[in-house]
PDB file of C-alpha atoms in Angstrom:
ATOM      1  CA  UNK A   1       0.000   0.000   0.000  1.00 37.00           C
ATOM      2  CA  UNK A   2       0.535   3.663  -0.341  1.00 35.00           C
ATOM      3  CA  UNK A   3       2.354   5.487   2.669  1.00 38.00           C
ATOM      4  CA  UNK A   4       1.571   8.844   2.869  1.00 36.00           C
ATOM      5  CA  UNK A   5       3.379  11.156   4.081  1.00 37.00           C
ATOM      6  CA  UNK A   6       2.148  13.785   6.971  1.00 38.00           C
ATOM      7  CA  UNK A   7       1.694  16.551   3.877  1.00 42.00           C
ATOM      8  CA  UNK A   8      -0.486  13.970   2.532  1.00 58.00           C
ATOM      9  CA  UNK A   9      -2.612  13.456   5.107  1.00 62.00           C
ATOM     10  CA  UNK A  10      -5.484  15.013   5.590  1.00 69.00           C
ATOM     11  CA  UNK A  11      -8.993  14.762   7.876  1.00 87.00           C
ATOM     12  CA  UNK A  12     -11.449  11.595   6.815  1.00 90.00           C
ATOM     13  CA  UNK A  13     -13.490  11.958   4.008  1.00 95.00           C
ATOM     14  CA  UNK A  14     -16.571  13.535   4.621  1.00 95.00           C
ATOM     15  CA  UNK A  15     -19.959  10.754   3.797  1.00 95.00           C
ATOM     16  CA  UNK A  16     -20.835  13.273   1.218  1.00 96.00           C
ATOM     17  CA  UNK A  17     -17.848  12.864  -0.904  1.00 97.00           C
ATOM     18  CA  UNK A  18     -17.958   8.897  -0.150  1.00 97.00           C
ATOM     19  CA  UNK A  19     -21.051   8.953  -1.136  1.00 97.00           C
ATOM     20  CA  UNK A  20     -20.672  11.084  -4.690  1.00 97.00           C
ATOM     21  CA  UNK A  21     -17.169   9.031  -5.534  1.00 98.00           C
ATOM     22  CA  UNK A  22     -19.319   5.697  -4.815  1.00 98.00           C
ATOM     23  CA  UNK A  23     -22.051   6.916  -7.627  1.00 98.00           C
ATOM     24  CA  UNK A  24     -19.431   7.488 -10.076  1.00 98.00           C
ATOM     25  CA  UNK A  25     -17.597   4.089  -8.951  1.00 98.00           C
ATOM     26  CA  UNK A  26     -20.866   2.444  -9.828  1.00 98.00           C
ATOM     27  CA  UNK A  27     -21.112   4.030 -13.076  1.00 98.00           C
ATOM     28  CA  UNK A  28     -17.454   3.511 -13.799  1.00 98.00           C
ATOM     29  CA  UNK A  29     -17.824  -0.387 -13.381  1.00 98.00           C
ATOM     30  CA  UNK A  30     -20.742  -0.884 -15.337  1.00 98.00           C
ATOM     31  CA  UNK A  31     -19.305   0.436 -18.157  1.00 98.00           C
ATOM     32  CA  UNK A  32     -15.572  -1.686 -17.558  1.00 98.00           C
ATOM     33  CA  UNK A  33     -18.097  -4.224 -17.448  1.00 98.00           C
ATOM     34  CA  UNK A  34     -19.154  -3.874 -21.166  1.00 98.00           C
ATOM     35  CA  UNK A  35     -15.542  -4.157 -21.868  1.00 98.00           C
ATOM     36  CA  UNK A  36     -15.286  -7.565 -19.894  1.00 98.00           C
ATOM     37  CA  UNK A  37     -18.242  -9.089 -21.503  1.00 98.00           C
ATOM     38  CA  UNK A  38     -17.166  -8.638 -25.122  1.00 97.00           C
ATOM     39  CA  UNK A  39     -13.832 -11.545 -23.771  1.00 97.00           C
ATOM     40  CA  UNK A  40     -16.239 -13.979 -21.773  1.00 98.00           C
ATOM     41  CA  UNK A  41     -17.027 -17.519 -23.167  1.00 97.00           C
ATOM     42  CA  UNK A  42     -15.313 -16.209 -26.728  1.00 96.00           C
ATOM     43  CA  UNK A  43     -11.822 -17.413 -27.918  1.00 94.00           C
ATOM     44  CA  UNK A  44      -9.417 -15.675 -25.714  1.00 93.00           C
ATOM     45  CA  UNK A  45      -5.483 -15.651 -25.819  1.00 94.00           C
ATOM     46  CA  UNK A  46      -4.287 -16.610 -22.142  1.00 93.00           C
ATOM     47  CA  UNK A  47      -0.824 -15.539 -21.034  1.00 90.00           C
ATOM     48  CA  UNK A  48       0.654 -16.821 -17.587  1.00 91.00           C
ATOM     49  CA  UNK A  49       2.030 -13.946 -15.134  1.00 84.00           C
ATOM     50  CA  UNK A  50       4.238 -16.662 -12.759  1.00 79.00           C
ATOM     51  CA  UNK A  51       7.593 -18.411 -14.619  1.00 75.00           C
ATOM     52  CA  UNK A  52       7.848 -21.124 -11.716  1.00 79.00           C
ATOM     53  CA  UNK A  53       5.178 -23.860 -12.679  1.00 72.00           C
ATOM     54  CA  UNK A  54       2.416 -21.790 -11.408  1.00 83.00           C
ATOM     55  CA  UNK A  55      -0.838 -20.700 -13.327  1.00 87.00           C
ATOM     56  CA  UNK A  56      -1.714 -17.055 -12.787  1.00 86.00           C
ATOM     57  CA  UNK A  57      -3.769 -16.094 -15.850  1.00 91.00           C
ATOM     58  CA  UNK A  58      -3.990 -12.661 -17.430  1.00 94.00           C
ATOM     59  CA  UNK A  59      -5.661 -11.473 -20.409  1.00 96.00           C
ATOM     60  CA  UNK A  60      -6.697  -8.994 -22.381  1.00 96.00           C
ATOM     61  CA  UNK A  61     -10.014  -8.436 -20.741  1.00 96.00           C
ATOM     62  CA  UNK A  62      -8.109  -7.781 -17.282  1.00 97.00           C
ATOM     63  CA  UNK A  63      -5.508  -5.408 -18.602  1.00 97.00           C
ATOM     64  CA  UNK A  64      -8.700  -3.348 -21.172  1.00 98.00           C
ATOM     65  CA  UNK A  65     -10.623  -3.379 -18.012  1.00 98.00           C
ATOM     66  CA  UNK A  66      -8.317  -1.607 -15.812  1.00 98.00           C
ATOM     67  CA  UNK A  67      -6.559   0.702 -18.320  1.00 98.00           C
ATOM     68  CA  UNK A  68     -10.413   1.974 -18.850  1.00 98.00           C
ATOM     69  CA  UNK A  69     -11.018   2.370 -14.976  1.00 98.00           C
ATOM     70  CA  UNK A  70      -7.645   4.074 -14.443  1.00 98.00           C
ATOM     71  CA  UNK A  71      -8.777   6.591 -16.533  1.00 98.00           C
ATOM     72  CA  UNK A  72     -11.998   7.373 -15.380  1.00 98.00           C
ATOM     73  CA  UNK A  73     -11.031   7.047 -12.101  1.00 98.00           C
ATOM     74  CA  UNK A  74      -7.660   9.642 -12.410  1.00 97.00           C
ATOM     75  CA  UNK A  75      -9.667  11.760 -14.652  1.00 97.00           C
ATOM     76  CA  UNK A  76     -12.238  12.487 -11.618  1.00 97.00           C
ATOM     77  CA  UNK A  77     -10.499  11.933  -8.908  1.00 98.00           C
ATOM     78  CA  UNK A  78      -6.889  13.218  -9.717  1.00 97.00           C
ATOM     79  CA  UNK A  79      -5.343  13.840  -5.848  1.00 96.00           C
ATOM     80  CA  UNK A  80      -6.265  10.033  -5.594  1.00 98.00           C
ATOM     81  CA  UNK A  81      -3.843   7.261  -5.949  1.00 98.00           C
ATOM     82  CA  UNK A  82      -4.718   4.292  -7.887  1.00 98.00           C
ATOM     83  CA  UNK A  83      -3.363   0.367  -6.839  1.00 98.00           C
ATOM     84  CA  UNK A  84      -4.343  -2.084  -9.398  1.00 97.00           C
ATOM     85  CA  UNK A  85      -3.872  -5.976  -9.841  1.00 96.00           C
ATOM     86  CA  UNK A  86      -2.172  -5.235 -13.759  1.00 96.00           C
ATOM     87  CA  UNK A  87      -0.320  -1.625 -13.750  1.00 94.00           C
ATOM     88  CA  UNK A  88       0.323  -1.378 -10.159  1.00 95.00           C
ATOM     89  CA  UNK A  89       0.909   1.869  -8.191  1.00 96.00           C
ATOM     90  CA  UNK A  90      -0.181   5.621  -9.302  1.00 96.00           C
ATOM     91  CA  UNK A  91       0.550   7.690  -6.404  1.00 96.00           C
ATOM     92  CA  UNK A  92      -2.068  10.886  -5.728  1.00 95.00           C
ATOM     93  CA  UNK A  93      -1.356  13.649  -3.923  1.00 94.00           C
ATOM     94  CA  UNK A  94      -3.163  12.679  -0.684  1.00 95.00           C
ATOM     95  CA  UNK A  95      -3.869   9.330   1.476  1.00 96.00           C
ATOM     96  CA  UNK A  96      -6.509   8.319  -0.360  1.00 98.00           C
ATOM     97  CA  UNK A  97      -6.620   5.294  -3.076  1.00 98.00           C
ATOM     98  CA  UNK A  98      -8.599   3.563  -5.388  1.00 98.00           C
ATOM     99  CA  UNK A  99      -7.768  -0.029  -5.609  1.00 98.00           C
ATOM    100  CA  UNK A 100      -8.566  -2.006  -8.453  1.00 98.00           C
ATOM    101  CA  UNK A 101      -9.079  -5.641  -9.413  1.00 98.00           C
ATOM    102  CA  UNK A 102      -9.968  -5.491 -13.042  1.00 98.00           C
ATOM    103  CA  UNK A 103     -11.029  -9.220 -13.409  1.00 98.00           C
ATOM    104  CA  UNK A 104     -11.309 -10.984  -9.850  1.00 98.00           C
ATOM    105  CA  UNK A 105     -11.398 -15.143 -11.011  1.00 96.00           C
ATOM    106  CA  UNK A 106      -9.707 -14.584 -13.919  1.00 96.00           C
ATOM    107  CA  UNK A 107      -9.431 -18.471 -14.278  1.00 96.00           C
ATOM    108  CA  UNK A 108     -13.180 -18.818 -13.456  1.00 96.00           C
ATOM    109  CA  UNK A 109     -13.619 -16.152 -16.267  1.00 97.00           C
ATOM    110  CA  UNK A 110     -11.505 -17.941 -18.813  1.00 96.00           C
ATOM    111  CA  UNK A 111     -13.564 -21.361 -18.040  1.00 96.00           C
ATOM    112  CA  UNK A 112     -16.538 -19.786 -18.740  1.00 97.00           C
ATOM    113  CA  UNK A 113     -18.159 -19.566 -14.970  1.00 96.00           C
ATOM    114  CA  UNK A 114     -20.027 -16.558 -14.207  1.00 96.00           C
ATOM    115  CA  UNK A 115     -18.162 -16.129 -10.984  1.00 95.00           C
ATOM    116  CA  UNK A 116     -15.907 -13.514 -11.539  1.00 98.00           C
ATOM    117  CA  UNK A 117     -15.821  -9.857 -10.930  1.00 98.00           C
ATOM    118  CA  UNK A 118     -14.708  -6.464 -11.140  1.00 98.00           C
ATOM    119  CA  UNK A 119     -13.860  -4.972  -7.785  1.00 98.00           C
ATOM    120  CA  UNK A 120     -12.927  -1.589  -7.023  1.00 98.00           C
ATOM    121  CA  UNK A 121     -12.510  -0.262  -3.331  1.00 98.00           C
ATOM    122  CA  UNK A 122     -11.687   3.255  -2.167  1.00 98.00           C
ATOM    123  CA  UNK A 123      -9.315   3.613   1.162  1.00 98.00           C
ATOM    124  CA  UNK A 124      -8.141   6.611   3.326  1.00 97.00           C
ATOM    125  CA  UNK A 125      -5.110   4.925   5.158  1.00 94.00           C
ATOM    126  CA  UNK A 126      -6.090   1.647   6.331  1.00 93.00           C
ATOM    127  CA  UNK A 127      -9.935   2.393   6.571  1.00 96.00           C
ATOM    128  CA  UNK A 128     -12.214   1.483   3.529  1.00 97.00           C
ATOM    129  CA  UNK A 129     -14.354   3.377   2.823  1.00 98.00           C
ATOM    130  CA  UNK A 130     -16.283   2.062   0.527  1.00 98.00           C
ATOM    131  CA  UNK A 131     -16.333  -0.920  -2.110  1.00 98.00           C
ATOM    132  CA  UNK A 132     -18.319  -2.455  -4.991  1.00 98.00           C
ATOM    133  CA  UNK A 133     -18.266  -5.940  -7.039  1.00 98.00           C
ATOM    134  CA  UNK A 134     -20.066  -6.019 -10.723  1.00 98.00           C
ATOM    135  CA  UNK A 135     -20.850  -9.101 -12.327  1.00 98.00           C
ATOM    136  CA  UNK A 136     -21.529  -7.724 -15.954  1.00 98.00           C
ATOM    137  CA  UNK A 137     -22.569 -11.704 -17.096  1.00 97.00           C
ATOM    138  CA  UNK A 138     -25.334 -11.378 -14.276  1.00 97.00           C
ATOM    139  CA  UNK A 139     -25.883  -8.065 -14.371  1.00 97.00           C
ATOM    140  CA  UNK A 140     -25.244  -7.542 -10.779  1.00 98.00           C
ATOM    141  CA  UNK A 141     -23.913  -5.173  -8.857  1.00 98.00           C
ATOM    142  CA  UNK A 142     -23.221  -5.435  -5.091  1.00 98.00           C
ATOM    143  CA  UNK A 143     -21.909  -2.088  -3.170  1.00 98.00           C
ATOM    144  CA  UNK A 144     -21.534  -1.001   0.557  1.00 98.00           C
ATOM    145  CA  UNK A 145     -20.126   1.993   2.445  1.00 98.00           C
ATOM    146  CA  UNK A 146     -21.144   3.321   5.929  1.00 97.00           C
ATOM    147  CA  UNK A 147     -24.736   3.912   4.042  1.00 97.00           C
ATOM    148  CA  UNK A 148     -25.203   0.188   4.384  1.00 98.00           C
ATOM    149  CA  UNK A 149     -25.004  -2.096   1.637  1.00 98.00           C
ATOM    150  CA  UNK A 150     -27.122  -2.743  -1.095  1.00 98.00           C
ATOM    151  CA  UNK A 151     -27.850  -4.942  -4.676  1.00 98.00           C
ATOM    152  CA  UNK A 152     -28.523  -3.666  -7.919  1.00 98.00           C
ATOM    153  CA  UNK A 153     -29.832  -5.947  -9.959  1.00 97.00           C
ATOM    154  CA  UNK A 154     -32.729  -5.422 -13.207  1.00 92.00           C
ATOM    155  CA  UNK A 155     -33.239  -1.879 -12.202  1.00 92.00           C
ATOM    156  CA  UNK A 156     -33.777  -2.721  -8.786  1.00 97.00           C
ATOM    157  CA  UNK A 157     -31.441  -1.497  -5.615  1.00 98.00           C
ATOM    158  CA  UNK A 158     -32.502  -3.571  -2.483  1.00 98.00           C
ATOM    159  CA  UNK A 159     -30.601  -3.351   0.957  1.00 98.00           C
ATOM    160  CA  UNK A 160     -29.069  -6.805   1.749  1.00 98.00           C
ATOM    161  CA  UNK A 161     -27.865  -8.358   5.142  1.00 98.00           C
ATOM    162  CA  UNK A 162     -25.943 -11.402   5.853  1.00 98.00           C
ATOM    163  CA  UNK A 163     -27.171 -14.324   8.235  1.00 98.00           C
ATOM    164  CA  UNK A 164     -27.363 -13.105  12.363  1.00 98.00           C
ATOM    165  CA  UNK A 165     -28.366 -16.104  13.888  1.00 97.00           C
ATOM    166  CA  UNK A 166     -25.954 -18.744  12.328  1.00 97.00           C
ATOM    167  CA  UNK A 167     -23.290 -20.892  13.795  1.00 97.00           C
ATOM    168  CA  UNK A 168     -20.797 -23.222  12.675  1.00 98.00           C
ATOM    169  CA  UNK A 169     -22.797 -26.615  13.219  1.00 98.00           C
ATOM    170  CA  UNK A 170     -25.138 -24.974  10.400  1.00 98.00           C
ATOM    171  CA  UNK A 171     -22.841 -22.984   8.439  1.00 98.00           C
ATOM    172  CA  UNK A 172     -22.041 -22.953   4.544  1.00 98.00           C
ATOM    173  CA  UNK A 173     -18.742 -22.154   3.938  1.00 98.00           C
ATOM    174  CA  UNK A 174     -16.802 -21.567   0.841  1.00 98.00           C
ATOM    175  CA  UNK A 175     -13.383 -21.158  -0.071  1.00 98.00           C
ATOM    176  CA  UNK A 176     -12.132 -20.707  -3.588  1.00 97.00           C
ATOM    177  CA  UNK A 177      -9.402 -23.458  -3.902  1.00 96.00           C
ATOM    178  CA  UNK A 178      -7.298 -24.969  -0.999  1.00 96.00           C
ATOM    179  CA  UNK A 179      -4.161 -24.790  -3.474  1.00 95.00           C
ATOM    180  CA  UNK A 180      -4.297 -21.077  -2.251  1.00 96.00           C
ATOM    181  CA  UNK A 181      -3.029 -21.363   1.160  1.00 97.00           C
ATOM    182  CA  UNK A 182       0.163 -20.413   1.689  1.00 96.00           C
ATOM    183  CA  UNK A 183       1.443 -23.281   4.213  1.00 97.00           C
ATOM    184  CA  UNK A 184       0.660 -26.462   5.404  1.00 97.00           C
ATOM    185  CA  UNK A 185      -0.083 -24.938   8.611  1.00 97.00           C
ATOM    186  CA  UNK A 186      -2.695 -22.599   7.462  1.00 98.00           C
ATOM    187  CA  UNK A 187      -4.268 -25.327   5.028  1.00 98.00           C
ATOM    188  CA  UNK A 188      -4.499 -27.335   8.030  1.00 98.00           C
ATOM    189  CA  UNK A 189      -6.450 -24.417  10.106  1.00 97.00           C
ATOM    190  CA  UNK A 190      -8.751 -23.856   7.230  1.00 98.00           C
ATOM    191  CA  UNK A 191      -9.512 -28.130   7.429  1.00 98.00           C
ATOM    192  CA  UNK A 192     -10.144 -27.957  11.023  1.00 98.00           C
ATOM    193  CA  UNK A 193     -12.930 -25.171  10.252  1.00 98.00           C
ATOM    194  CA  UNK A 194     -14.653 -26.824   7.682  1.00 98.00           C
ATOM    195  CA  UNK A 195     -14.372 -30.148   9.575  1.00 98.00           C
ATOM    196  CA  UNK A 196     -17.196 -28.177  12.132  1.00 98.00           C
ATOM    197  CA  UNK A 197     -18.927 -26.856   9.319  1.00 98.00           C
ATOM    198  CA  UNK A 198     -22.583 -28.156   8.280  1.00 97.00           C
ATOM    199  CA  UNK A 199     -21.236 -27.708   3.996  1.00 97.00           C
ATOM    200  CA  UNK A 200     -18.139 -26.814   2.686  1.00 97.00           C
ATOM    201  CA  UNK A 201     -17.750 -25.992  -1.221  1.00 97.00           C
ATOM    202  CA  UNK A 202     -15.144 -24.802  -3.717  1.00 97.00           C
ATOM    203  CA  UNK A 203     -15.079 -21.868  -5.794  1.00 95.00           C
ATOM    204  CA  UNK A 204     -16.411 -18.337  -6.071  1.00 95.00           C
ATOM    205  CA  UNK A 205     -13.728 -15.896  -6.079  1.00 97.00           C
ATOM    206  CA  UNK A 206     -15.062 -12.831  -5.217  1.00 98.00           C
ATOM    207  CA  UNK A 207     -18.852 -13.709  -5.633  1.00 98.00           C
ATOM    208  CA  UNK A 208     -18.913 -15.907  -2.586  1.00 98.00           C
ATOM    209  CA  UNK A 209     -18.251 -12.996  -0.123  1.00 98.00           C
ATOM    210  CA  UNK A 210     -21.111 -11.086  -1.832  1.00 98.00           C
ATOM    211  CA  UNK A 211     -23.248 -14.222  -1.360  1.00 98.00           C
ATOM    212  CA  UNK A 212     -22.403 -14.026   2.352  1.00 98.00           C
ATOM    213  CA  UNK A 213     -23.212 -10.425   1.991  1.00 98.00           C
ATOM    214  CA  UNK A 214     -26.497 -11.471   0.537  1.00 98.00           C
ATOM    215  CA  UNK A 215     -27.614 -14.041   3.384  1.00 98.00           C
ATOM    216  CA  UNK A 216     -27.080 -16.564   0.893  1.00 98.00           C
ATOM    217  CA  UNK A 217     -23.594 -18.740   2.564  1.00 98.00           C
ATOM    218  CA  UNK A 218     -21.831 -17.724   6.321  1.00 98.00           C
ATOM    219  CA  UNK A 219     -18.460 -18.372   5.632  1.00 98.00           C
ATOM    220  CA  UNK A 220     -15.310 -17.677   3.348  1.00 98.00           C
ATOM    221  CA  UNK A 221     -11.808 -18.416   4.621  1.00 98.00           C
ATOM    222  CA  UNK A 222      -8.851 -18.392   2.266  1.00 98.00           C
ATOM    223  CA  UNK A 223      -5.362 -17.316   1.887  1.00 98.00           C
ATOM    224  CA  UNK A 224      -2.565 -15.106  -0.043  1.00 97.00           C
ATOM    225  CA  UNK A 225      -4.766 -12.547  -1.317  1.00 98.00           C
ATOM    226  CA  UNK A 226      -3.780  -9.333  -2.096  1.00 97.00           C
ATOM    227  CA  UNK A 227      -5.239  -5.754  -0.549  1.00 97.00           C
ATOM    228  CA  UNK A 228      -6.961  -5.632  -4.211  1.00 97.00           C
ATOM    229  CA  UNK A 229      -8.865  -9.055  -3.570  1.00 98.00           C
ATOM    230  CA  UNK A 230     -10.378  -8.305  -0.921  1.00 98.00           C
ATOM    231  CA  UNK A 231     -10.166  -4.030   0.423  1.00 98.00           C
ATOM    232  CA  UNK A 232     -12.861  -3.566  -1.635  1.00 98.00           C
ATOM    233  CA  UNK A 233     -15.137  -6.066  -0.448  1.00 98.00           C
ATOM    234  CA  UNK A 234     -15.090  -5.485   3.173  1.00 98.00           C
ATOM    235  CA  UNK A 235     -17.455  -2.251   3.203  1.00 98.00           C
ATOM    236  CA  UNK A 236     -19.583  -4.760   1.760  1.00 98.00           C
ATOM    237  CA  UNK A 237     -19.422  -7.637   3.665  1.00 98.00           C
ATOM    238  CA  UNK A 238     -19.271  -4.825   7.052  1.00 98.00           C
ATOM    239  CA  UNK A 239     -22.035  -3.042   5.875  1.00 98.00           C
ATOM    240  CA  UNK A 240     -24.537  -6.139   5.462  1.00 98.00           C
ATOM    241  CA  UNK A 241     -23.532  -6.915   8.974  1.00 98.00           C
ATOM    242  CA  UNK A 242     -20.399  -9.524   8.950  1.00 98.00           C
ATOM    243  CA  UNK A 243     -16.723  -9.836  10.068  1.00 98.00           C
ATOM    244  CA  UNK A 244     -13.919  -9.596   7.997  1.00 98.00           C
ATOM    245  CA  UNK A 245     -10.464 -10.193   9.353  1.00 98.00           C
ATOM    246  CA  UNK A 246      -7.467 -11.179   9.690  1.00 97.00           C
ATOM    247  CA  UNK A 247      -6.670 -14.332  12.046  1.00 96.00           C
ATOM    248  CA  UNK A 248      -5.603 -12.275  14.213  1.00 95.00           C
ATOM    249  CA  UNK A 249      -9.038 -10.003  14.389  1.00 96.00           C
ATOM    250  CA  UNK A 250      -7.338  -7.203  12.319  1.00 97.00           C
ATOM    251  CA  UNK A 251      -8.897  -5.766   9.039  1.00 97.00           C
ATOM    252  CA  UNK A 252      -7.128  -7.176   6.096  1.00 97.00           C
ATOM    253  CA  UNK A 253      -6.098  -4.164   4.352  1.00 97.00           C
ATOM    254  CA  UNK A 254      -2.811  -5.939   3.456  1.00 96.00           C
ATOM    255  CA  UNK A 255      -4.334  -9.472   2.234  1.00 97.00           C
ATOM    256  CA  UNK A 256      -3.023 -12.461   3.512  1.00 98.00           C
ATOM    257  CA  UNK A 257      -5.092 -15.045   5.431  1.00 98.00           C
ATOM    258  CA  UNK A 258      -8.695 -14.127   5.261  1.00 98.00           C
ATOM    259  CA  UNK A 259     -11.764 -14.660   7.534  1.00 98.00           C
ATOM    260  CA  UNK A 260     -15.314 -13.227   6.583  1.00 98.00           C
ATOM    261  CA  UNK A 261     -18.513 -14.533   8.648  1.00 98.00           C
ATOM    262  CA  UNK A 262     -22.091 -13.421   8.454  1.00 98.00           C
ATOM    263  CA  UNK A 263     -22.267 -12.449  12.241  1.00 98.00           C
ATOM    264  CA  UNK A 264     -19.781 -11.877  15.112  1.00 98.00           C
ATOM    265  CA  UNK A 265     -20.300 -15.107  17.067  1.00 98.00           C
ATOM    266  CA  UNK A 266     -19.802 -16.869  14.039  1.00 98.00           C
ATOM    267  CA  UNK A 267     -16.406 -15.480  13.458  1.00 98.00           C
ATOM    268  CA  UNK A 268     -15.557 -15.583  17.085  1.00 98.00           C
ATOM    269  CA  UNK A 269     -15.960 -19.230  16.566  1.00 98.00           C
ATOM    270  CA  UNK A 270     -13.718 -19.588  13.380  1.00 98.00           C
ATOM    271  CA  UNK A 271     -10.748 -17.724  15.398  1.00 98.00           C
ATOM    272  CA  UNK A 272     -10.740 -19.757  18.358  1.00 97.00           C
ATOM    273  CA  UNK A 273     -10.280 -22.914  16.047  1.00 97.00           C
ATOM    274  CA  UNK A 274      -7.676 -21.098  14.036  1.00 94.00           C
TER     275      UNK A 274
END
């Protein structure tokens, strides 16, 4: 992440000014969107980002999709800096960034599933602000800031919340591979969750913590992400009423080992078996 310097800093940004740079976020990734939907399920070129037997796709799509937002974004919001998965770090002129994830399940995108998503999150420091997720194959678009958060979807904006009364004898919980933990001590942590869990499933990427924004699954735990994976969904997953942290109770800003549960006992529960 950015560090600012004290002549960067300045006071928190007022709701207001959340509020206006979320409309034009919203705006902004509806449009990338368009730009992401002319790649998916057509013949794509895929080129590899790791040399060391890894797969860490990239395409087109990703690198179109931020270019575009990057744009938009510096255009209107020039003291702002800009983090993003493809073309990295644009410092602005204060402590306030944009962070980008142009295609989030890039290798769900290039097999076709309707799981990806573009994810954009603002930040002031280490507090988020505010964050949104667009699935342009679905049409929807999931967004939260301390307004609450909310689901576009068909012309239609409804306020969501995740499950309250759930525990981990009765909880769904997703992760989106275990090949992403970075240890065999963490892999081990996330199998000693899901042993107590009533359904554990594969996949998702980015949609699975908007479907525990939604009420729809109560758990996501994975591993090596990056502040771009996941800043911008915690206003979402915070707003509907979860937890998101690290394993040691800390907001991931950074990335790293993840924990996001529909309510606070839930996620008390998940750290004491962690």
């Amino acid at each position: 992440m950015i560090k600012a310097n004290d002549q960067k800093n300045r006071a928190e940004l007022p709701q207001q000014e959340v509020a206006e740079a979320l409309v034009f976020a919203q705006q902004a990734v509806q449009l990338a969107g368009k730009i992401a939907l002319d790649y998916f399920r057509r013949p794509l070129a895929v080129d590899n980002k790791l040399e060391d037997g890894r797969f860490d796709p990239v395409t087109c799509a990703d690198r179109e999709v931020e270019s575009y937002l990057r744009q938009e974004l510096g255009s209107r919001f020039p003291d702002f800096g800009i983090i993003g998965e493809e073309a990295g770090v644009t410092p602005g002129r204060s402590d306030i960034n944009w962070l980008i994830d142009p295609i989030d399940g890039t290798k769900a995108f290039i097999s076709g599933f309707p799981t990806w998503g573009i994810l954009l999150g603002l930040q002031q420091g280490a507090k988020t602000l505010a964050g949104l997720m667009h699935q342009p194959a679905t049409g929807e678009l999931f967004y939260g800031s301390a307004a609450g958060a909310f689901l576009r979807h068909h012309g239609q904006t409804t306020a969501i919340q995740s499950r309250q009364d759930v525990r981990l004898a009765d909880a769904l919980l997703y992760c989106t591979h275990e090949s992403m933990f970075a240890n065999e001590a963490n892999l081990a942590a996330f199998r000693r969750v899901a042993a107590h869990a009533r359904l554990q499933r594969f996949g998702g990427d980015c949609y699975s913590y908007c479907m525990l924004a939604l009420g729809q699954i109560d758990l996501v735990i994975e591993d090596t992400l990056q502040p771009y994976d996941i800043v911008p969904l915690i206003p979402i997953i915070e707003a509907a009423g979860g937890v998101v942290t690290d394993v040691q109770g800390r907001t991931p800003v950074t990335g790293g080992f993840v924990v996001a549960a529909a309510n606070r006992q839930l996620h008390e529960q998940v750290l004491a078996l962690l």
